[in-house]
XYZ file of C-alpha atoms in Angstrom:
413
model
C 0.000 0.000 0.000
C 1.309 3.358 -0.807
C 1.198 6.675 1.181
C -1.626 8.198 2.424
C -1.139 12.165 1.883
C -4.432 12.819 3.115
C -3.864 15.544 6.079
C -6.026 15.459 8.770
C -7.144 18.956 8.576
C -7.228 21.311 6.003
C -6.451 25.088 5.686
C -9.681 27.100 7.527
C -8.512 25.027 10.382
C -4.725 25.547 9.661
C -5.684 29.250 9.515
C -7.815 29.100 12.902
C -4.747 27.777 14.647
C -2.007 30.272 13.299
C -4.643 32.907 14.537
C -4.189 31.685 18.040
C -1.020 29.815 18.652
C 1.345 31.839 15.462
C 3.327 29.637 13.075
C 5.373 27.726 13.068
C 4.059 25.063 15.053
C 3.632 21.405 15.611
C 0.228 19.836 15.070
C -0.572 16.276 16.108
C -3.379 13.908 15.082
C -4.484 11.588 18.720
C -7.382 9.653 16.248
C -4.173 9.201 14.353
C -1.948 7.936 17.099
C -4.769 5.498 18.506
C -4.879 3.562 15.535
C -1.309 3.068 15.205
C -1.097 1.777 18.714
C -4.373 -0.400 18.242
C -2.755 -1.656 14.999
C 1.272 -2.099 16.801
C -0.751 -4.260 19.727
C -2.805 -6.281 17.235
C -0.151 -7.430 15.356
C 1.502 -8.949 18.078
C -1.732 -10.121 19.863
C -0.108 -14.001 19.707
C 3.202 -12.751 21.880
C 3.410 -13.948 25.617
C 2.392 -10.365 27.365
C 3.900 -8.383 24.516
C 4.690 -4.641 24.800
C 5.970 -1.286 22.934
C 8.199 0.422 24.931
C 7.879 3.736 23.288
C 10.839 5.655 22.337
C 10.383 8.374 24.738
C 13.113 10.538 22.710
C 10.719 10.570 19.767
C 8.315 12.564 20.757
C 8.457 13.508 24.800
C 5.489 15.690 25.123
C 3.317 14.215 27.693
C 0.067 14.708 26.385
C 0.919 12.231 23.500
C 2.839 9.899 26.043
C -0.747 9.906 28.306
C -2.146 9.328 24.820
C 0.317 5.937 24.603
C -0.145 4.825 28.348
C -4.089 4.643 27.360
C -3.368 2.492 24.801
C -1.090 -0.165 26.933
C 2.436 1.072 25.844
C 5.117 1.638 28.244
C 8.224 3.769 27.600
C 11.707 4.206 26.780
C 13.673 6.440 28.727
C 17.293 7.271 27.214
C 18.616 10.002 30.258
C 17.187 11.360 33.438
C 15.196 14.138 32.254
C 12.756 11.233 30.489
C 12.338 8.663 33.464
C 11.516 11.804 35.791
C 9.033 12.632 32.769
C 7.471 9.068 32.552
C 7.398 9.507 36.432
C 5.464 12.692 36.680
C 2.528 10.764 34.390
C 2.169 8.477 37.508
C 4.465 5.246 35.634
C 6.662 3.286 37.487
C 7.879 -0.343 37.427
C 7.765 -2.479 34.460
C 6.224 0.284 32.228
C 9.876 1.894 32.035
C 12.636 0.000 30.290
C 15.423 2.174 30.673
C 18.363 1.997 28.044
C 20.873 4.638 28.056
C 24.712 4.839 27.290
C 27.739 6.118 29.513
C 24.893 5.931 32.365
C 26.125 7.611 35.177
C 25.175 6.076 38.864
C 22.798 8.480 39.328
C 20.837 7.470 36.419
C 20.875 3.659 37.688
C 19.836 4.532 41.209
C 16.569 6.813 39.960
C 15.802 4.129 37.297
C 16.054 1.573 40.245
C 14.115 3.021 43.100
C 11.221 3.658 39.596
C 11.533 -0.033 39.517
C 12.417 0.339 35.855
C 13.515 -2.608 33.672
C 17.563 -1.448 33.348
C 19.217 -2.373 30.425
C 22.762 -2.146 30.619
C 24.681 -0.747 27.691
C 28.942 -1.505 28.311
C 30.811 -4.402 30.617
C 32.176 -1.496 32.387
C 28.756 -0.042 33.505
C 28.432 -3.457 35.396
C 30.367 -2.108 38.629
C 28.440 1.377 38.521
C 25.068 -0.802 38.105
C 25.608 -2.651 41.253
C 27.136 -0.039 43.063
C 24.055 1.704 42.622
C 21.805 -1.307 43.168
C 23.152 -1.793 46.823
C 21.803 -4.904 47.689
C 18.616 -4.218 46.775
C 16.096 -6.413 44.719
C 14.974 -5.481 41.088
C 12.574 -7.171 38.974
C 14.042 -6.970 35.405
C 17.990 -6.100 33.723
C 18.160 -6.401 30.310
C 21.928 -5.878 28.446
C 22.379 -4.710 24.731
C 23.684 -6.961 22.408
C 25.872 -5.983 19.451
C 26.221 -8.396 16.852
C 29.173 -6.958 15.229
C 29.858 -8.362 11.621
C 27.141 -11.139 12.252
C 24.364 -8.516 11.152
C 24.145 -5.209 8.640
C 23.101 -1.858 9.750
C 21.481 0.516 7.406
C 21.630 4.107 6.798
C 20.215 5.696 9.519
C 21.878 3.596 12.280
C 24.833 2.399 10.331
C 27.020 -0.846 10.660
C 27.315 -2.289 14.293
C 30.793 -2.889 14.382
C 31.043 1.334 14.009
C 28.264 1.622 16.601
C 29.307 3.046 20.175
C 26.086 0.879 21.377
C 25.929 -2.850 23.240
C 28.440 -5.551 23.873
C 29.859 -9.003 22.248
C 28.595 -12.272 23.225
C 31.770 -12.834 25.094
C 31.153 -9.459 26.781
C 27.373 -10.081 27.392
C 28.234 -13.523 29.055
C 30.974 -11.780 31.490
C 28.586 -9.430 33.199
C 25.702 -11.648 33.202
C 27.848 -13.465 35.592
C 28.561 -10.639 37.308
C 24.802 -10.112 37.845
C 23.497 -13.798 38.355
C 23.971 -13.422 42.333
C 22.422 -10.280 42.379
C 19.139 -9.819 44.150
C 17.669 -9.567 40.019
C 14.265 -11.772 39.517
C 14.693 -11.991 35.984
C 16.855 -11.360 32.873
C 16.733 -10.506 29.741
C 18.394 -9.624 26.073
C 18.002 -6.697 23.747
C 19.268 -5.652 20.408
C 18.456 -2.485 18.231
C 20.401 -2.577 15.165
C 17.977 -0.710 12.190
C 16.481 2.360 12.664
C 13.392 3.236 10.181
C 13.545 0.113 8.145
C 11.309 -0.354 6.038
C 12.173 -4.463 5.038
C 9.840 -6.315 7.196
C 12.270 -9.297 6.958
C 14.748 -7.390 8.580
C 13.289 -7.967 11.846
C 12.797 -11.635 11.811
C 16.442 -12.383 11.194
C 17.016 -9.856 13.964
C 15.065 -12.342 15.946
C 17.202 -15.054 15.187
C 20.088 -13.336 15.914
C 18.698 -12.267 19.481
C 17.785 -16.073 19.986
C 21.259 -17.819 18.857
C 23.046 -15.224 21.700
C 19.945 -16.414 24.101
C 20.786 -19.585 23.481
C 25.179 -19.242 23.782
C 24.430 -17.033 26.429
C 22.355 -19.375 28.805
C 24.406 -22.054 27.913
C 27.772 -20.148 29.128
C 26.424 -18.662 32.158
C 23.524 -21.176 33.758
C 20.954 -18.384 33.504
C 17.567 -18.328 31.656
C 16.387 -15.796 30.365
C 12.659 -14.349 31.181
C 12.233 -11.571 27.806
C 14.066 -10.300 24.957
C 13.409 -6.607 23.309
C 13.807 -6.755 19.232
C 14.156 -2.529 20.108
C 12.330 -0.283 17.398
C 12.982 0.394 14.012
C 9.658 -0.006 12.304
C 10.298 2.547 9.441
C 8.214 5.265 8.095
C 7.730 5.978 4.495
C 8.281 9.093 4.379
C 8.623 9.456 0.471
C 4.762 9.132 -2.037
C 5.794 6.168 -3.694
C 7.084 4.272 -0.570
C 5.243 0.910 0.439
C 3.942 1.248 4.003
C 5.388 -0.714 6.494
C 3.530 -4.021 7.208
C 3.571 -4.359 10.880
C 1.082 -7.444 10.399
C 3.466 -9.107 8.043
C 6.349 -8.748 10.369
C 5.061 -9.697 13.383
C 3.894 -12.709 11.416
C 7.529 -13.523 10.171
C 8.924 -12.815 14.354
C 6.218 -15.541 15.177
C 7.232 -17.978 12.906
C 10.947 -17.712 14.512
C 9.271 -18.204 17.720
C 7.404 -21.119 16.986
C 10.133 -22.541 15.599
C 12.787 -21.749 18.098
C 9.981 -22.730 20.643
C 10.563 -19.822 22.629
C 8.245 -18.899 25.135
C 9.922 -15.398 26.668
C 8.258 -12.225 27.146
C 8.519 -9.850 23.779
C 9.462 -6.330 23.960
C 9.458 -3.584 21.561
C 10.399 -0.020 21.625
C 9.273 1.483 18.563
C 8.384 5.318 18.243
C 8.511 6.692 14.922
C 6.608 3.930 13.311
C 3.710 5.083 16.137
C 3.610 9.020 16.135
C 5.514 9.986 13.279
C 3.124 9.751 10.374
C 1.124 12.045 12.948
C 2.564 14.991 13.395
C 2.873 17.972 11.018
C 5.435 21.133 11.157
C 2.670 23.846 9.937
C 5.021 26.571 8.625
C 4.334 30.150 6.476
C 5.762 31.400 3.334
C 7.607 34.629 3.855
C 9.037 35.641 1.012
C 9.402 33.952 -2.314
C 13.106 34.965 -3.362
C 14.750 34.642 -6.960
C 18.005 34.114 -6.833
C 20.176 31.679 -8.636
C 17.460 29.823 -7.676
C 13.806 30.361 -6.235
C 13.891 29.804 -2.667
C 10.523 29.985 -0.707
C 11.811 31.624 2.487
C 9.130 29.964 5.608
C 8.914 31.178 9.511
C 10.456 27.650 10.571
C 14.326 27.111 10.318
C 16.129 23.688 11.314
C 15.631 24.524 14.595
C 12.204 23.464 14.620
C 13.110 20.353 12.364
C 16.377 19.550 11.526
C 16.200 15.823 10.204
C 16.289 17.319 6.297
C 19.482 19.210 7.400
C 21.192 16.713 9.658
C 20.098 13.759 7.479
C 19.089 14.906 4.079
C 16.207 13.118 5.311
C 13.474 13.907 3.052
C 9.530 14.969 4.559
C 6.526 15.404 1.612
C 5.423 18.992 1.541
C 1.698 20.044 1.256
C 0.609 23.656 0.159
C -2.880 23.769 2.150
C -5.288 25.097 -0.343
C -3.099 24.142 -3.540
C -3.538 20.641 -3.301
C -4.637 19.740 -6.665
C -2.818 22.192 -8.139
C -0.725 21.793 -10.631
C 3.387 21.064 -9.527
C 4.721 23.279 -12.284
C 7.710 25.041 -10.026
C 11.099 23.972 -8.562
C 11.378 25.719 -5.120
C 14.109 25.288 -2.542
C 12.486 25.489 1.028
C 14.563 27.056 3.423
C 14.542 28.624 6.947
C 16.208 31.633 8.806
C 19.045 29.927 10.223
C 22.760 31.531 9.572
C 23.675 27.971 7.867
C 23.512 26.636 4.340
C 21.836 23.070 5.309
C 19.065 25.117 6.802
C 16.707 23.244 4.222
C 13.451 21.427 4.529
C 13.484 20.770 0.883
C 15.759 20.476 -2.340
C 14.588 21.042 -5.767
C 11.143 20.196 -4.720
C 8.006 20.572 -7.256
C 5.483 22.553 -6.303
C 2.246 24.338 -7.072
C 2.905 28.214 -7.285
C 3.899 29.446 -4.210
C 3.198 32.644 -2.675
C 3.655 35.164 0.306
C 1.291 34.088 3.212
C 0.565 30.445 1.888
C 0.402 27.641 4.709
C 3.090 25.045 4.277
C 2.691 21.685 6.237
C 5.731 19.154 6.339
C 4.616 15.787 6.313
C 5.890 13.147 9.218
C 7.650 14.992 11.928
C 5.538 13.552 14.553
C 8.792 11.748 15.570
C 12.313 13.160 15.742
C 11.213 16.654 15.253
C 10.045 19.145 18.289
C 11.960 16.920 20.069
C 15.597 17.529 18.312
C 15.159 21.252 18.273
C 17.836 23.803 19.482
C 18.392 27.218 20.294
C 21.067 28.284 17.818
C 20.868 31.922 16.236
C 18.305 32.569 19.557
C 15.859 30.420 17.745
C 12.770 29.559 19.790
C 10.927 25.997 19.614
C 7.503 26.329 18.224
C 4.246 25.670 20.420
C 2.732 21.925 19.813
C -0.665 21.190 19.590
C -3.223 18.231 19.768
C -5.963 17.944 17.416
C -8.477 15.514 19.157
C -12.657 15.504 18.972
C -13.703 18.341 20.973
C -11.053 20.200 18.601
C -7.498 21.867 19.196
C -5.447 21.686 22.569
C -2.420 23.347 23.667
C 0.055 20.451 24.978
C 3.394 22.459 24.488
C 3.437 26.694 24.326
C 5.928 28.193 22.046
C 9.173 28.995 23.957
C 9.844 32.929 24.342
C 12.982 35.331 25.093
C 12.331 35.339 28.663
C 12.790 31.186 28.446
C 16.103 31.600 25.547
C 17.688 33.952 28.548
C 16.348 32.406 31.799
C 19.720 30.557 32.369
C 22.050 33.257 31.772
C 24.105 35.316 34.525
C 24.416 38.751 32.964
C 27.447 40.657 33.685
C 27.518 43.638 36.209
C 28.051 46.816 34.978
């Protein structure tokens, strides 16, 4: 099945929300989001007490993440700012797997007392871990495994034998048996090695590989495990004439590995983008439509409020509201404000005729967008906000100069 470009609102309400909350902003779609989760936990229905771990790092505003916790996901925290997030919205306990990298002790001893399922990233975090664990019981570790040659990246994530993330087997079996007389109820293995792959058979051999370092693993250190976490990487298709991702088609292949490995262990997930990306929309305004050596449409977003296109070359589908079935008869670069070249949301990209004041909405940033925006030039991140039944909520206002200097210690004088 190919792309749906069908927005979820169209320009009188575009134009309703400018007038209250100013462009640029974020605009998300909760019907949207629902049926992506629905459609995520369906699909893996025949799993032993499956869950999505949402990548809290996708999108951390906590209306959506209440959105997610209705719908039976728990969350992936990455740092301290996100488990004391996922801790304000009242979750604790197995609802938090916590996976970070060069964790300091801190870290461990908040995502311990949470109760959090603590996946351990490095051999040397061992110590640290059960420094900070003091004795105490915890339900669930987890460690990252890194396959090294035995598995290809792709171009997002690149090749794990360049990737700072997860350990070897022979790694993975010396801290397990540095854990295995810890006060620890149960173990268990995760991997992440794709990001936005779109390959549904991608993820089954992933599986295998997870199981064959089960297997070596339990078998070195006379430990079973309890769950594994295949990590995220359900891709978006972010280009028209992308296939969708089949999440029912590779859940089905995961299964048959299961059933034919005959494992029986809890299955874990932690996709985000796959869930809130298609879902979210940078709503942007034309400001000036400049002829250079070539015609640039000039918009009141910069990379600062999405920077994947810059950072990436990542490329989003771009929707004048209003001009929809217009005619794409012009070549427009799409740029922002920034004081750097890259600062580009598109290249070359046909377009209906463009003009001063028209409503530009870039396609799938409901993942990897508000939340990777900076401050650079004095930039402010844009407001967010939720379009739901009753209509349009505020779940984010739009940073000001008051916020941008809040942290600063003028000097006297």
């Amino acid at each position: 099945m190919r792309k749906n470009l069908q927005l979820p609102f169209g320009l009188d309400v575009a134009e309703r929300i400018a007038a209250e909350y100013s462009t640029p902003l974020y605009i998300y779609d909760e019907t949207g989001i629902r049926t992506t989760a629905k459609k995520l936990n369906t699909a893996f229905s025949w799993a032993n007490s499956y869950k999505n771990y949402f990548a809290v790092k996708a999108t951390p505003t906590p209306a959506i993440l209440k959105i997610l916790y209705e719908e039976g996901m728990g969350f992936d925290c990455s740092s301290r700012a996100e488990l004391l997030m996922v801790e304000r919205l009242g979750v604790t306990g197995e609802d938090i797997f916590f996976t970070s990298n060069n964790t300091p002790k801190e870290d461990f001893e908040l995502a311990i007392t949470l109760g959090a399922t603590v996946n351990i990233d490095d051999l040397s975090q061992v110590p640290v871990f059960v420094e900070a664990l003091a004795g105490r019981e915890l339900s669930r570790v987890a460690m990252r495994y890194n396959p090294g040659n035995l598995k290809s990246g792709n171009a997002i994530i690149g090749e794990p034998t360049e990737a700072k993330y997860g350990m070897s087997i022979e790694s993975l079996i010396a801290a397990f048996n540095q854990l295995k007389d810890q006060n620890i109820h149960s173990f268990g293995l995760h991997t992440m090695v794709a990001s936005n792959e779109l390959q549904t058979s991608y993820f089954a051999d992933t599986a295998e590989l997870l199981l064959d370092a089960v297997d070596q693993i339990e078998q070195a250190t006379d430990i079973t495990f309890s769950f594994v976490n295949l990590g995220g990487g359900f891709g978006l298709n972010y280009r028209a004439d992308q296939e969708t991702f089949n999440v029912e088609e590779a859940a089905g292949e995961i299964q048959a590995v299961f059933q034919k490995r005959a494992k029986d262990l809890l299955l874990c997930t932690e996709n985000g983008r796959y869930v809130t990306g298609p879902h979210g929309y940078l709503l942007t305004r034309v400001r000036y439509v400049m002829h250079k050596h070539k015609t640039y449409l000039g918009v009141d977003a910069s990379m600062h409020n999405l920077m994947r296109p810059g950072m990436y070359g990542a490329y989003h589908h771009v929707t004048i509201l209003g001009k929809e079935t217009h005619q794409t008869k012009h070549i427009y670069d799409i740029v922002g404000a920034l004081c750097e070249n890259n600062d580009k949301f598109a290249i070359d990209r046909d377009l209906p005729e463009a003009e001063v004041g028209d409503f530009l909405v870039v396609h799938d940033a409901g993942a990897h967008g508000h939340s990777m925006g900076f401050n650079y030039n004095g930039l402010l991140r844009s407001a967010e906000v939720l379009l739901h039944g009753s209509g349009v909520q505020l779940i984010r206002r739009a940073e000001t100069t008051d916020d941008y200097f809040r942290t600063i210690v003028w000097p006297e004088g």
